[in-house]
Structure formats: structure tokens, C-alpha cells
Short mmCIF file of C-alpha atoms and ligand atoms in Angstrom, two decimals:
data_model
loop_
_atom_site.label_atom_id
_atom_site.label_comp_id
_atom_site.label_asym_id
_atom_site.label_seq_id
_atom_site.Cartn_x
_atom_site.Cartn_y
_atom_site.Cartn_z
CA UNK A 8 -3.43 8.41 39.41
CA UNK A 9 -5.37 11.57 38.81
CA UNK A 10 -4.16 14.75 37.26
CA UNK A 11 -5.00 18.23 38.33
CA UNK A 12 -5.87 20.72 35.65
CA UNK A 13 -2.55 22.55 35.93
CA UNK A 14 -0.68 19.25 35.69
CA UNK A 15 -2.63 18.44 32.56
CA UNK A 16 -1.28 21.69 31.22
CA UNK A 17 2.31 20.68 32.05
CA UNK A 18 1.87 17.23 30.54
CA UNK A 19 0.65 18.60 27.25
CA UNK A 20 3.29 21.34 27.28
CA UNK A 21 6.02 18.73 27.68
CA UNK A 22 4.62 16.80 24.71
CA UNK A 23 4.55 19.89 22.52
CA UNK A 24 8.04 19.29 21.11
CA UNK A 25 7.93 15.50 21.38
CA UNK A 26 8.98 13.75 18.13
CA UNK A 27 5.89 11.48 18.24
CA UNK A 28 2.54 12.80 17.18
CA UNK A 29 0.04 13.37 20.00
CA UNK A 30 -3.56 14.54 19.97
CA UNK A 31 -5.66 15.21 23.06
CA UNK A 32 -9.42 14.66 22.87
CA UNK A 33 -12.29 14.44 25.32
CA UNK A 34 -14.93 11.78 25.93
CA UNK A 35 -17.09 13.24 23.17
CA UNK A 36 -14.16 12.79 20.76
CA UNK A 37 -13.68 16.53 20.48
CA UNK A 38 -10.07 17.41 19.74
CA UNK A 39 -8.66 19.78 22.33
CA UNK A 40 -5.03 19.98 21.45
CA UNK A 41 -2.33 18.69 19.11
CA UNK A 42 1.43 18.76 19.44
CA UNK A 43 3.77 20.14 16.81
CA UNK A 44 4.53 16.75 15.36
CA UNK A 45 0.81 16.14 14.70
CA UNK A 46 0.46 19.52 13.05
CA UNK A 47 3.41 18.66 10.87
CA UNK A 48 2.21 15.24 9.74
CA UNK A 49 -1.32 16.35 9.02
CA UNK A 50 -0.21 19.70 7.69
CA UNK A 51 -2.87 21.21 9.91
CA UNK A 52 -2.78 24.81 11.08
CA UNK A 53 -6.04 24.50 12.97
CA UNK A 54 -7.40 21.76 15.19
CA UNK A 55 -10.69 21.85 13.29
CA UNK A 56 -9.06 20.46 10.16
CA UNK A 57 -9.02 17.09 11.89
CA UNK A 58 -11.96 15.16 13.28
CA UNK A 59 -11.98 12.00 15.32
CA UNK A 60 -15.03 10.02 14.28
CA UNK A 61 -14.56 6.87 16.28
CA UNK A 62 -12.08 5.08 18.47
CA UNK A 63 -11.90 1.32 18.18
CA UNK A 64 -10.10 -0.84 20.61
CA UNK A 65 -8.00 -3.21 18.53
CA UNK A 66 -7.93 -6.15 20.89
CA UNK A 67 -11.62 -6.22 21.62
CA UNK A 68 -12.78 -4.45 18.44
CA UNK A 69 -15.13 -2.40 20.48
CA UNK A 70 -15.92 1.24 20.49
CA UNK A 71 -14.36 3.35 23.20
CA UNK A 72 -17.65 4.13 24.86
CA UNK A 73 -18.94 0.60 24.97
CA UNK A 74 -16.30 -0.62 27.33
CA UNK A 75 -14.52 0.40 30.45
CA UNK A 76 -11.19 1.23 28.91
CA UNK A 77 -7.86 0.41 30.36
CA UNK A 78 -5.56 3.33 30.95
CA UNK A 79 -3.80 2.65 27.68
CA UNK A 80 -4.85 0.55 24.74
CA UNK A 81 -4.03 0.02 21.10
CA UNK A 82 -6.62 1.48 18.85
CA UNK A 83 -7.76 2.14 15.33
CA UNK A 84 -8.89 5.71 15.23
CA UNK A 85 -11.36 6.66 12.54
CA UNK A 86 -10.21 10.09 11.38
CA UNK A 87 -11.23 12.72 8.96
CA UNK A 88 -8.52 15.06 7.75
CA UNK A 89 -10.05 17.89 5.73
CA UNK A 90 -11.58 15.78 2.91
CA UNK A 91 -9.98 12.40 3.46
CA UNK A 92 -11.08 9.63 5.80
CA UNK A 93 -8.82 6.94 7.14
CA UNK A 94 -8.05 4.82 10.15
CA UNK A 95 -4.89 5.48 12.04
CA UNK A 96 -3.14 2.91 14.20
CA UNK A 97 -2.68 4.57 17.55
CA UNK A 98 -2.21 4.06 21.21
CA UNK A 99 -4.80 5.82 23.32
CA UNK A 100 -4.01 6.72 26.92
CA UNK A 101 -6.84 7.55 29.24
CA UNK A 102 -5.73 10.16 31.73
CA UNK A 103 -8.09 10.56 34.73
CA UNK A 104 -8.45 14.06 36.13
CA UNK A 105 -9.10 15.18 39.71
CA UNK A 106 -12.65 16.18 38.93
CA UNK A 107 -13.41 12.53 38.00
CA UNK A 108 -13.45 13.23 34.26
CA UNK A 109 -10.77 11.98 31.88
CA UNK A 110 -9.04 13.17 28.85
CA UNK A 111 -7.58 10.98 26.14
CA UNK A 112 -4.16 11.17 24.65
CA UNK A 113 -3.81 9.71 21.17
CA UNK A 114 -0.32 8.67 20.19
CA UNK A 115 0.26 7.85 16.53
CA UNK A 116 1.97 4.46 16.48
CA UNK A 117 4.10 5.01 13.44
CA UNK A 118 6.39 7.18 15.43
CA UNK A 119 9.89 6.84 14.05
CA UNK A 120 10.97 9.76 11.97
CA UNK A 121 10.91 7.99 8.59
CA UNK A 122 7.43 6.57 9.16
CA UNK A 123 6.06 9.93 10.15
CA UNK A 124 7.68 11.46 7.09
CA UNK A 125 6.09 8.75 4.93
CA UNK A 126 2.72 9.40 6.50
CA UNK A 127 3.01 13.13 5.95
CA UNK A 128 4.30 12.71 2.39
CA UNK A 129 1.55 10.30 1.46
CA UNK A 130 -1.15 12.55 2.87
CA UNK A 131 0.29 15.45 0.86
CA UNK A 132 0.32 13.36 -2.34
CA UNK A 133 -3.26 12.25 -1.79
CA UNK A 134 -4.51 15.75 -1.12
CA UNK A 135 -2.60 17.39 -3.96
CA UNK A 136 -3.22 14.80 -6.65
CA UNK A 137 0.44 13.85 -6.92
CA UNK A 138 -0.17 10.15 -7.48
CA UNK A 139 0.48 8.86 -10.97
CA UNK A 140 1.11 5.58 -12.76
CA UNK A 141 3.77 4.55 -15.24
CA UNK A 142 3.24 1.44 -17.35
CA UNK A 143 5.63 -1.29 -18.39
CA UNK A 144 4.90 -3.94 -20.99
CA UNK A 145 4.99 -7.65 -20.22
CA UNK A 146 5.59 -9.88 -23.21
CA UNK A 147 5.68 -13.45 -24.39
CA UNK A 148 9.44 -13.83 -24.72
CA UNK A 149 9.49 -15.93 -27.87
CA UNK A 150 6.97 -14.00 -29.95
CA UNK A 151 7.31 -10.60 -28.30
CA UNK A 152 3.53 -10.44 -28.08
CA UNK A 153 2.10 -8.05 -25.50
CA UNK A 154 0.40 -9.98 -22.72
CA UNK A 155 0.23 -7.51 -19.88
CA UNK A 156 0.90 -4.00 -18.61
CA UNK A 157 2.18 -3.39 -15.12
CA UNK A 158 1.03 -0.13 -13.59
CA UNK A 159 3.81 1.27 -11.43
CA UNK A 160 3.04 3.77 -8.73
CA UNK A 161 4.81 7.10 -9.13
CA UNK A 162 4.35 9.65 -6.36
CA UNK A 163 5.76 13.15 -6.71
CA UNK A 164 7.06 15.62 -4.17
CA UNK A 165 6.20 19.34 -4.03
CA UNK A 166 8.72 20.06 -6.79
CA UNK A 167 7.35 17.37 -9.05
CA UNK A 168 10.27 15.00 -8.52
CA UNK A 169 9.45 11.29 -8.30
CA UNK A 170 9.64 9.93 -4.77
CA UNK A 171 11.39 6.52 -4.80
CA UNK A 172 8.78 3.91 -3.95
CA UNK A 173 10.89 2.28 -1.26
CA UNK A 174 10.98 5.55 0.66
CA UNK A 175 7.29 5.62 1.57
CA UNK A 176 5.51 2.43 0.64
CA UNK A 177 7.13 -0.06 3.03
CA UNK A 178 6.45 2.37 5.85
CA UNK A 179 2.78 2.97 5.21
CA UNK A 180 1.81 -0.41 3.83
CA UNK A 181 -0.76 -1.94 6.13
CA UNK A 182 -1.89 1.51 7.22
CA UNK A 183 -5.40 2.27 6.16
CA UNK A 184 -4.01 5.38 4.53
CA UNK A 185 -2.40 3.14 1.96
CA UNK A 186 -5.84 1.97 0.82
CA UNK A 187 -6.40 5.57 -0.21
CA UNK A 188 -3.30 5.35 -2.39
CA UNK A 189 -4.77 2.22 -3.97
CA UNK A 190 -8.07 4.03 -4.56
CA UNK A 191 -6.25 6.99 -6.14
CA UNK A 192 -4.28 4.55 -8.31
CA UNK A 193 -7.45 2.80 -9.44
CA UNK A 194 -8.84 6.17 -10.47
CA UNK A 195 -5.72 6.80 -12.57
CA UNK A 196 -5.85 3.29 -13.94
CA UNK A 197 -9.09 4.10 -15.71
CA UNK A 198 -6.93 5.86 -18.34
CA UNK A 199 -5.28 2.54 -19.13
CA UNK A 200 -8.59 0.77 -19.55
CA UNK A 201 -9.68 3.53 -21.94
CA UNK A 202 -6.50 2.90 -23.91
CA UNK A 203 -7.30 -0.78 -23.92
CA UNK A 204 -10.58 -0.09 -25.67
CA UNK A 205 -8.96 2.24 -28.18
CA UNK A 206 -6.15 -0.12 -29.14
CA UNK A 207 -7.94 -3.44 -29.13
CA UNK A 208 -5.73 -5.04 -26.49
CA UNK A 209 -7.83 -8.13 -26.02
CA UNK A 210 -6.24 -10.58 -23.62
CA UNK A 211 -3.87 -8.01 -22.16
CA UNK A 212 -4.05 -7.90 -18.37
CA UNK A 213 -3.41 -4.62 -16.61
CA UNK A 214 -1.71 -5.28 -13.29
CA UNK A 215 -1.64 -3.10 -10.23
CA UNK A 216 0.81 -3.66 -7.38
CA UNK A 217 -0.61 -4.22 -3.92
CA UNK A 218 0.88 -5.66 -0.79
CA UNK A 219 -0.69 -8.59 0.96
CA UNK A 220 -0.71 -6.32 4.00
CA UNK A 221 -2.98 -3.92 2.23
CA UNK A 222 -5.25 -6.73 1.15
CA UNK A 223 -5.74 -7.69 4.77
CA UNK A 224 -7.53 -4.41 5.38
CA UNK A 225 -11.25 -4.74 5.55
CA UNK A 226 -13.06 -2.93 2.72
CA UNK A 227 -10.11 -3.64 0.48
CA UNK A 228 -11.75 -6.39 -1.53
CA UNK A 229 -14.90 -4.30 -1.74
CA UNK A 230 -12.94 -1.50 -3.41
CA UNK A 231 -11.94 -3.90 -6.18
CA UNK A 232 -15.31 -5.57 -6.50
CA UNK A 233 -16.95 -2.16 -6.93
CA UNK A 234 -14.30 -1.13 -9.44
CA UNK A 235 -14.72 -4.20 -11.62
CA UNK A 236 -18.47 -3.61 -11.63
CA UNK A 237 -18.18 0.10 -12.34
CA UNK A 238 -15.91 -0.44 -15.35
CA UNK A 239 -17.69 -3.61 -16.37
CA UNK A 240 -14.34 -5.40 -16.60
CA UNK A 241 -14.21 -8.93 -17.96
CA UNK A 242 -12.28 -11.65 -16.11
CA UNK A 243 -8.54 -11.19 -16.65
CA UNK A 244 -8.67 -7.54 -17.60
CA UNK A 245 -7.49 -6.31 -14.21
CA UNK A 246 -4.86 -8.23 -12.29
CA UNK A 247 -2.95 -7.71 -9.08
CA UNK A 248 0.72 -8.15 -8.38
CA UNK A 249 1.26 -9.00 -4.78
CA UNK A 250 4.38 -7.31 -3.50
CA UNK A 251 5.69 -7.71 -0.02
CA UNK A 252 8.16 -5.57 1.85
CA UNK A 253 7.44 -6.84 5.34
CA UNK A 254 6.82 -10.19 6.84
CA UNK A 255 3.20 -11.24 6.73
CA UNK A 256 1.93 -12.81 9.91
CA UNK A 257 -1.38 -14.17 8.74
CA UNK A 258 -0.95 -15.58 5.27
CA UNK A 259 -4.10 -17.68 5.57
CA UNK A 260 -6.23 -14.62 6.19
CA UNK A 261 -4.62 -12.84 3.25
CA UNK A 262 -5.37 -15.91 1.15
CA UNK A 263 -9.05 -15.68 2.01
CA UNK A 264 -9.19 -12.03 0.98
CA UNK A 265 -7.40 -12.79 -2.26
CA UNK A 266 -9.75 -15.66 -3.04
CA UNK A 267 -12.60 -13.16 -3.13
CA UNK A 268 -10.69 -11.17 -5.73
CA UNK A 269 -10.04 -14.26 -7.81
CA UNK A 270 -13.72 -15.08 -7.65
CA UNK A 271 -14.55 -11.86 -9.47
CA UNK A 272 -12.01 -12.56 -12.20
CA UNK A 273 -8.89 -10.80 -10.96
CA UNK A 274 -5.77 -12.91 -11.61
CA UNK A 275 -3.06 -12.72 -8.98
CA UNK A 276 0.69 -12.65 -9.55
CA UNK A 277 3.32 -13.09 -6.87
CA UNK A 278 5.76 -10.25 -7.37
CA UNK A 279 9.52 -10.26 -6.77
CA UNK A 280 9.40 -13.98 -6.20
CA UNK A 281 12.48 -15.48 -4.64
CA UNK A 282 13.62 -12.28 -2.95
CA UNK A 283 12.80 -10.64 0.36
CA UNK A 284 9.65 -11.96 1.97
CA UNK A 285 8.11 -13.38 -1.17
CA UNK A 286 8.60 -17.01 -0.27
CA UNK A 287 7.47 -20.47 -1.26
CA UNK A 288 4.76 -20.37 1.38
CA UNK A 289 3.07 -17.68 -0.71
CA UNK A 290 2.55 -20.29 -3.41
CA UNK A 291 1.05 -22.61 -0.85
CA UNK A 292 -1.22 -20.18 0.99
CA UNK A 293 -2.21 -17.60 -1.58
CA UNK A 294 -4.45 -18.55 -4.51
CA UNK A 295 -2.08 -17.24 -7.17
CA UNK A 296 -2.11 -17.57 -10.95
CA UNK A 297 1.40 -16.52 -11.79
CA UNK A 298 4.89 -15.99 -10.48
CA UNK A 299 7.12 -13.03 -11.30
CA UNK A 300 10.72 -13.92 -10.69
CA UNK A 301 12.66 -11.15 -8.98
CA UNK A 302 15.12 -9.23 -11.12
CA UNK A 303 18.17 -10.45 -9.15
CA UNK A 304 17.76 -13.70 -11.09
CA UNK A 305 18.03 -11.91 -14.44
CA UNK A 306 21.13 -10.08 -13.25
CA UNK A 307 22.99 -13.29 -12.45
CA UNK A 308 21.37 -15.66 -14.94
CA UNK A 309 24.81 -16.50 -16.39
CA UNK A 310 25.79 -18.16 -13.13
CA UNK A 311 25.01 -21.86 -12.84
CA UNK A 312 23.41 -21.58 -9.38
CA UNK A 313 20.99 -18.95 -10.64
CA UNK A 314 20.06 -20.79 -13.80
CA UNK A 315 19.44 -23.96 -11.78
CA UNK A 316 17.18 -22.02 -9.40
CA UNK A 317 15.24 -20.59 -12.33
CA UNK A 318 14.87 -24.12 -13.73
CA UNK A 319 13.49 -25.15 -10.35
CA UNK A 320 10.90 -22.35 -10.37
CA UNK A 321 9.97 -23.16 -13.99
CA UNK A 322 9.31 -26.72 -12.97
CA UNK A 323 7.30 -25.73 -9.87
CA UNK A 324 5.18 -23.43 -12.03
CA UNK A 325 4.59 -26.15 -14.58
CA UNK A 326 3.55 -28.62 -11.88
CA UNK A 327 1.20 -26.13 -10.21
CA UNK A 328 -0.10 -24.79 -13.56
CA UNK A 329 1.13 -21.27 -12.87
CA UNK A 330 2.21 -18.71 -15.41
CA UNK A 331 5.76 -17.47 -15.00
CA UNK A 332 7.50 -14.22 -15.88
CA UNK A 333 11.15 -13.14 -15.58
CA UNK A 334 11.59 -9.56 -14.34
CA UNK A 335 14.40 -7.11 -15.01
CA UNK A 336 15.50 -8.42 -18.42
CA UNK A 337 17.95 -5.86 -19.74
CA UNK A 338 19.98 -7.71 -22.38
CA UNK A 339 19.37 -10.00 -25.38
CA UNK A 340 21.57 -12.57 -23.70
CA UNK A 341 19.44 -12.64 -20.56
CA UNK A 342 16.31 -12.95 -22.67
CA UNK A 343 17.72 -15.87 -24.66
CA UNK A 344 18.73 -17.63 -21.47
CA UNK A 345 15.24 -17.25 -19.99
CA UNK A 346 13.76 -18.72 -23.16
CA UNK A 347 16.24 -21.61 -23.10
CA UNK A 348 15.40 -22.42 -19.49
CA UNK A 349 11.70 -22.47 -20.32
CA UNK A 350 10.42 -19.27 -18.74
CA UNK A 351 7.63 -18.17 -21.09
CA UNK A 352 7.13 -14.49 -20.24
CA UNK A 353 9.31 -11.52 -19.47
CA UNK A 354 9.50 -7.87 -18.57
CA UNK A 355 12.38 -5.42 -18.46
CA UNK A 356 14.16 -2.46 -19.98
CA UNK A 357 15.21 -4.54 -23.01
CA UNK A 358 11.61 -4.85 -24.11
CA UNK A 359 10.14 -1.69 -22.67
CA UNK A 360 10.93 1.04 -20.15
CA UNK A 361 8.02 2.22 -17.97
CA UNK A 362 6.18 5.15 -19.54
CA UNK A 363 3.43 7.49 -18.46
CA UNK A 364 0.14 7.06 -20.25
CA UNK A 365 0.66 9.75 -22.89
CA UNK A 366 3.96 8.26 -24.09
CA UNK A 367 2.65 4.72 -23.86
CA UNK A 368 -0.19 5.72 -26.14
CA UNK A 369 2.29 6.89 -28.78
CA UNK A 370 4.15 3.57 -28.66
CA UNK A 371 1.31 1.10 -28.88
O1 G B 17 8.61 -4.66 -7.29
P1 G B 17 8.34 -4.52 -8.75
O2 G B 17 8.79 -5.68 -9.52
O3 G B 17 6.90 -4.15 -9.03
O4 G B 17 9.25 -3.30 -9.19
C1 G B 17 9.33 -2.93 -10.49
C2 G B 17 10.37 -1.83 -10.58
O5 G B 17 11.48 -2.30 -11.32
C3 G B 17 9.82 -0.62 -11.28
O6 G B 17 10.05 0.52 -10.51
C4 G B 17 10.56 -0.58 -12.60
O7 G B 17 10.84 0.73 -12.99
C5 G B 17 11.83 -1.37 -12.32
N1 G B 17 12.27 -2.11 -13.51
C6 G B 17 11.52 -2.56 -14.52
N2 G B 17 12.27 -3.19 -15.46
C7 G B 17 13.55 -3.15 -15.02
C8 G B 17 14.78 -3.60 -15.55
O8 G B 17 14.88 -4.20 -16.60
N3 G B 17 15.89 -3.36 -14.78
C9 G B 17 15.82 -2.71 -13.60
N4 G B 17 16.96 -2.52 -12.91
N5 G B 17 14.69 -2.25 -13.07
C10 G B 17 13.55 -2.46 -13.77
MN1 MN B 18 5.41 -5.48 -9.69
#
């Protein structure tokens, strides 16, 4: 099939109002046209705010120009949007023209409305410095001693209101854009390490949440290795909580990435254990140091089934030499029950509500 120049015009015109984001570029990767949806996501008035720096065929991991492309292929497109660089999962369609040239139609793969909204919202937060962290204490339940701080991502909308994490994160996890959120978080996290020096919090681990999906991204481990070096962090000072909101296909590969992190002294905790996708196979395939029991268990700890399940996890952790922490502890009664069952550590509103750095500083 070839397309005459006027038909090319009609094709692009018909995509103008399409809900998916489309960008047209030529063989030299010059952007020629974007539809309204693209302009919306990237908040771009002008085509020159976006650059396509490379197009990588996902299946063959080759550059567009190295191979004879099929008429449509899945691709990672290396993009620059104003000042930020990221890869975007896309489908690229090659459309041959009558004059034997082609043009290329990039279709952003996250194309349901919520995903596009998440993409747009995240880009806006990144560009406008609307990414912050709140901190919640983790304690030894018996003594109350501070053992860790969990840094919780807090993104804000244009009006400064907190965007609920489940609105964006599950939808952009695994996108390279999410690595930029991690980088922005690490920048913010430096404030916590400063605090750590000021307040002599030896032995307190500061945990950041990441998804195993994010960890699968290349460069991801490098970001952390560089960070640990830059801040001269000692083993155990920075930890990661591995959260999962989607099924992970290649746990083994994730495990290999995580091993590299462990090797530089970053302890790993399985987050929300026992709920959603955070399953027993995580304990088998990921080199973890601790287990954080999902808060549903705290909620129903008075029920026999729940307390038996917690006992089971306590025993698994003991056998595998893993630390264990109960999440979502809101009452004295829940806390006492966790202690009685043998869960050593805890976190929850009873002990501490998440606070931004300035307030945390006052309460240390
Ligand atoms: O997935 P993860 O466990 O990282 O999520 C932690 C979230 O749970 C945070 O957003 C935090 O504000 C919230 N949280 C922390 N402690 C409690 C608690 O005691 N009860 C409830 N309902 N939520 C909590
Ligand atoms: Mn967590």
C-alpha cells in the first residue's frame, strides 16, 4: 500500500481528534506533526518542544535505521521533552508514500484515558517540581526504638492538592518516565540523609518505595549505585521497599537487578506482603532482607484465620532469616497482638503518621 500526499493529509486529519496520542516523523526522526492528544499529554504548544532522538525496535533491540522495518512494530522511542529525557513505549507504523519515501506514525502505547492522564500528570509534576516525600517511622514494637523511616511519594496537582498514589503510579510503573520520578525522589531524599547526620540516627534505614517493574529498567541500578557513591552512604543506610501493583512476568530478571543493589549495601523489603501481587514467589526469587506484612492483616488481626496467617509468616521469616514488620498498626490492641505473635517490628498511625521533612524534624 502506498499513500499519495493528499491521502497522507486525510490520514493525519482523521487522527487529529483521536483519543490516542500520535506523532508523525520522517526518516531523519524530524517531527512533522502531532495530534491533539499528544499536545495534551506533553503539554506542548509547538512541535519543537519535543525531539525524537532514537527509535528502538523492541523485539530485535535494533535501531530503526539498521533494519528493514516491518510496517508496524513495537518500539521504545528515546524522547526529549523540553528538558527531560525518557523512553516511551510506542507502536511505530511505517507508511509508504507514492514517491517511494515513507513517513512514520508513532502511537503512544499507553492509550487508555487514565494512562494518558497519568502520563500527562507525571510529566507536569516532574517539570514543575511537584514531587515530594513524606516520612513514616518504623519501630521495634517492644521497645519503640526507631529502626527505619519510609519515604512515601507525594505528588501534587496544579492546586497543590496531593494526588492519591494509586491514581498515577500503577499506570506509569514500568514506563521509563517513572525512573524520572525515582530520580526526583532520590534528590528529595537527600534532605532525610542530612537529618540523619544531624540527629545521630545510626542504624536507621531510610526506605524508598520502588516497583519491581521499575527495577527491571536498564540504568535503574546505576542510578542507585551512583547515588550511594555520591552521598557516601554506608551499607544499610538506604533501603528499598519493593511494591507491586501489576503482575511481574520476569521475576528472575528482577532478582538479578536487585542482587546488584544488595551488593552495594541496599537492603530490600517486600512491601504489602500477602496482598495483591506480592506473593510467596517473591521470597523465593528476589534476594530480600525483610517482609512488610500488608495492612489488611493488622485490620483483622483479631480474627483467628488472620492471626494464624501472621504466625505462618513469622515462622517463614524466622526460617529464612528475614526481618519482619507489620504495617498499618492503628491501635494498642493490634500492636500487642503483633508482639504476642512474634512479629518484631511495626509501622502505623498508632506510632507515627507520615510527615513532611520539616515536621518530622520537629518530632525527632
Ligand atoms: O504500599 P505502602 O505500604 O508503601 O503504602 C503505605 C501507605 O499506607 C502510605 O500512603 C501511608 O500513608 C499509609 N499508612 C501508613 N500507616 C497507616 C495506618 O496505620 N493505617 C492506614 N490505613 N494507612 C496507613
Ligand atoms: Mn511501602
